[in-house]
Amino acid sequence: AQLMESGGGWVQTGGSLRLSCTSTGLTFGRRTMAWFRQAPGAEREFVAALFRGGTSIHYADSVKGRFTISRDNAKNTVYLQMNSLKPEDSALYYCAVDNSRLILSSLRVAGYYDYWGQGTQVTVSS
């Protein structure tokens, strides 16, 4: 199974980007799909998730109202639409998928996810 992110890049403050994460060898089904990010010198932090295939949607407070997570089952792809970007959003963004065992209280913890992409860099200039 492999996850591949794309869509990162450089953008000015207030701009938008859409990240994609495509899975090969792994169907999303009822899995939880999430986006995390990691800035240099910082811990990996939760950004957004579709819990159990989309039963519920969750966002970090820092991105709520600006970012939208979605998925396309036919393409086995999960997206992260990022609007009104700020310099503090600059980071390496990762998608992550679990083995359908993650519980809601563990949604925001990176260690509970089983599959990870290699990341796509997002840089927001001021």
mmCIF file of C-alpha atoms in Angstrom:
data_model
loop_
_atom_site.group_PDB
_atom_site.id
_atom_site.type_symbol
_atom_site.label_atom_id
_atom_site.label_comp_id
_atom_site.label_asym_id
_atom_site.label_seq_id
_atom_site.Cartn_x
_atom_site.Cartn_y
_atom_site.Cartn_z
ATOM 1 C CA ALA A 1 0.000 0.000 0.000
ATOM 2 C CA GLN A 2 1.244 3.460 -0.860
ATOM 3 C CA LEU A 3 0.022 6.999 -0.302
ATOM 4 C CA MET A 4 1.220 9.794 -2.543
ATOM 5 C CA GLU A 5 0.630 13.470 -1.798
ATOM 6 C CA SER A 6 0.726 16.249 -4.354
ATOM 7 C CA GLY A 7 -0.363 19.844 -4.753
ATOM 8 C CA GLY A 8 2.028 21.596 -2.434
ATOM 9 C CA GLY A 9 3.935 24.692 -3.440
ATOM 10 C CA TRP A 10 4.623 28.307 -2.721
ATOM 11 C CA VAL A 11 1.827 30.828 -2.261
ATOM 12 C CA GLN A 12 1.422 34.311 -0.854
ATOM 13 C CA THR A 13 -0.548 35.061 2.293
ATOM 14 C CA GLY A 14 -4.248 34.811 1.577
ATOM 15 C CA GLY A 15 -3.778 32.401 -1.288
ATOM 16 C CA SER A 16 -5.117 28.886 -1.789
ATOM 17 C CA LEU A 17 -3.792 25.434 -2.513
ATOM 18 C CA ARG A 18 -5.435 22.052 -2.898
ATOM 19 C CA LEU A 19 -3.516 19.017 -1.712
ATOM 20 C CA SER A 20 -4.283 15.531 -2.989
ATOM 21 C CA CYS A 21 -3.450 12.153 -1.533
ATOM 22 C CA THR A 22 -3.909 9.146 -3.774
ATOM 23 C CA SER A 23 -3.765 5.607 -2.534
ATOM 24 C CA THR A 24 -2.509 2.592 -4.439
ATOM 25 C CA GLY A 25 -3.085 -0.836 -3.010
ATOM 26 C CA LEU A 26 -5.326 0.496 -0.272
ATOM 27 C CA THR A 27 -9.043 1.253 -0.505
ATOM 28 C CA PHE A 28 -10.356 3.874 1.854
ATOM 29 C CA GLY A 29 -13.686 2.250 2.670
ATOM 30 C CA ARG A 30 -14.380 2.800 6.366
ATOM 31 C CA ARG A 31 -10.862 3.860 7.205
ATOM 32 C CA THR A 32 -10.081 7.180 8.820
ATOM 33 C CA MET A 33 -8.180 9.499 6.508
ATOM 34 C CA ALA A 34 -6.316 12.474 7.872
ATOM 35 C CA TRP A 35 -3.923 15.256 7.103
ATOM 36 C CA PHE A 36 -1.080 16.195 9.433
ATOM 37 C CA ARG A 37 1.640 18.778 9.061
ATOM 38 C CA GLN A 38 5.096 19.318 10.434
ATOM 39 C CA ALA A 39 7.105 22.517 10.439
ATOM 40 C CA PRO A 40 10.887 22.488 10.973
ATOM 41 C CA GLY A 41 11.739 21.858 14.609
ATOM 42 C CA ALA A 42 8.125 21.177 15.518
ATOM 43 C CA GLU A 43 6.120 18.065 16.216
ATOM 44 C CA ARG A 44 3.766 16.610 13.661
ATOM 45 C CA GLU A 45 0.357 18.130 14.259
ATOM 46 C CA PHE A 46 -3.150 17.159 13.302
ATOM 47 C CA VAL A 47 -4.866 19.233 10.625
ATOM 48 C CA ALA A 48 -8.065 17.488 9.521
ATOM 49 C CA ALA A 49 -9.673 14.062 9.303
ATOM 50 C CA LEU A 50 -12.550 12.114 7.845
ATOM 51 C CA PHE A 51 -13.385 9.687 10.614
ATOM 52 C CA ARG A 52 -14.441 6.168 9.578
ATOM 53 C CA GLY A 53 -14.838 7.001 5.918
ATOM 54 C CA GLY A 54 -16.567 10.304 6.551
ATOM 55 C CA THR A 55 -18.927 9.495 9.408
ATOM 56 C CA SER A 56 -17.719 12.736 10.921
ATOM 57 C CA ILE A 57 -15.274 15.459 9.918
ATOM 58 C CA HIS A 58 -12.770 17.071 12.260
ATOM 59 C CA TYR A 59 -10.435 20.036 12.041
ATOM 60 C CA ALA A 60 -7.731 21.580 14.142
ATOM 61 C CA ASP A 61 -8.901 24.888 15.597
ATOM 62 C CA SER A 62 -6.125 26.689 13.732
ATOM 63 C CA VAL A 63 -7.532 25.730 10.323
ATOM 64 C CA LYS A 64 -11.256 25.589 10.992
ATOM 65 C CA GLY A 65 -13.177 27.698 8.511
ATOM 66 C CA ARG A 66 -10.219 27.890 6.124
ATOM 67 C CA PHE A 67 -9.447 24.266 5.243
ATOM 68 C CA THR A 68 -11.785 21.585 3.888
ATOM 69 C CA ILE A 69 -11.092 17.858 3.768
ATOM 70 C CA SER A 70 -12.938 15.698 1.266
ATOM 71 C CA ARG A 71 -12.553 12.475 -0.641
ATOM 72 C CA ASP A 72 -13.332 10.902 -3.988
ATOM 73 C CA ASN A 73 -13.917 7.184 -3.567
ATOM 74 C CA ALA A 74 -13.787 6.504 -7.289
ATOM 75 C CA LYS A 75 -10.296 7.976 -7.456
ATOM 76 C CA ASN A 76 -9.192 6.646 -4.068
ATOM 77 C CA THR A 77 -8.088 10.163 -3.303
ATOM 78 C CA VAL A 78 -8.480 12.465 -0.311
ATOM 79 C CA TYR A 79 -8.141 16.220 -0.689
ATOM 80 C CA LEU A 80 -7.313 19.168 1.508
ATOM 81 C CA GLN A 81 -8.536 22.494 0.163
ATOM 82 C CA MET A 82 -6.630 25.258 1.908
ATOM 83 C CA ASN A 83 -7.865 28.842 1.647
ATOM 84 C CA SER A 84 -6.799 32.092 3.298
ATOM 85 C CA LEU A 85 -3.348 30.658 3.871
ATOM 86 C CA LYS A 86 -1.082 32.200 6.483
ATOM 87 C CA PRO A 87 2.694 32.008 6.945
ATOM 88 C CA GLU A 88 2.138 29.796 10.007
ATOM 89 C CA ASP A 89 0.534 27.202 7.712
ATOM 90 C CA SER A 90 3.937 26.589 6.113
ATOM 91 C CA ALA A 91 4.931 22.978 6.721
ATOM 92 C CA LEU A 92 5.376 19.566 5.212
ATOM 93 C CA TYR A 93 1.889 18.130 4.849
ATOM 94 C CA TYR A 94 1.278 14.408 5.197
ATOM 95 C CA CYS A 95 -1.746 12.266 4.583
ATOM 96 C CA ALA A 96 -2.379 9.319 6.855
ATOM 97 C CA VAL A 97 -4.773 6.391 6.877
ATOM 98 C CA ASP A 98 -5.582 3.902 9.602
ATOM 99 C CA ASN A 99 -6.460 0.218 9.531
ATOM 100 C CA SER A 100 -10.109 0.868 10.436
ATOM 101 C CA ARG A 101 -9.354 0.428 14.142
ATOM 102 C CA LEU A 102 -8.808 4.015 15.219
ATOM 103 C CA ILE A 103 -11.274 5.376 17.750
ATOM 104 C CA LEU A 104 -12.550 8.927 17.891
ATOM 105 C CA SER A 105 -10.530 9.924 20.935
ATOM 106 C CA SER A 106 -7.301 9.004 19.099
ATOM 107 C CA LEU A 107 -8.138 10.840 15.899
ATOM 108 C CA ARG A 108 -5.606 13.620 16.418
ATOM 109 C CA VAL A 109 -2.688 11.404 17.429
ATOM 110 C CA ALA A 110 -0.235 10.607 14.660
ATOM 111 C CA GLY A 111 0.899 7.356 16.255
ATOM 112 C CA TYR A 112 -2.474 5.702 15.699
ATOM 113 C CA TYR A 113 -2.274 5.871 11.919
ATOM 114 C CA ASP A 114 -0.852 2.960 9.960
ATOM 115 C CA TYR A 115 -0.053 4.350 6.532
ATOM 116 C CA TRP A 116 1.709 7.591 5.660
ATOM 117 C CA GLY A 117 2.695 9.425 2.529
ATOM 118 C CA GLN A 118 6.067 11.100 2.095
ATOM 119 C CA GLY A 119 4.670 14.594 2.374
ATOM 120 C CA THR A 120 4.253 17.654 0.200
ATOM 121 C CA GLN A 121 5.757 21.023 1.104
ATOM 122 C CA VAL A 122 3.570 24.089 1.542
ATOM 123 C CA THR A 123 5.259 27.461 1.869
ATOM 124 C CA VAL A 124 3.251 30.630 2.523
ATOM 125 C CA SER A 125 5.108 33.911 2.203
ATOM 126 C CA SER A 126 4.142 37.071 4.058
#
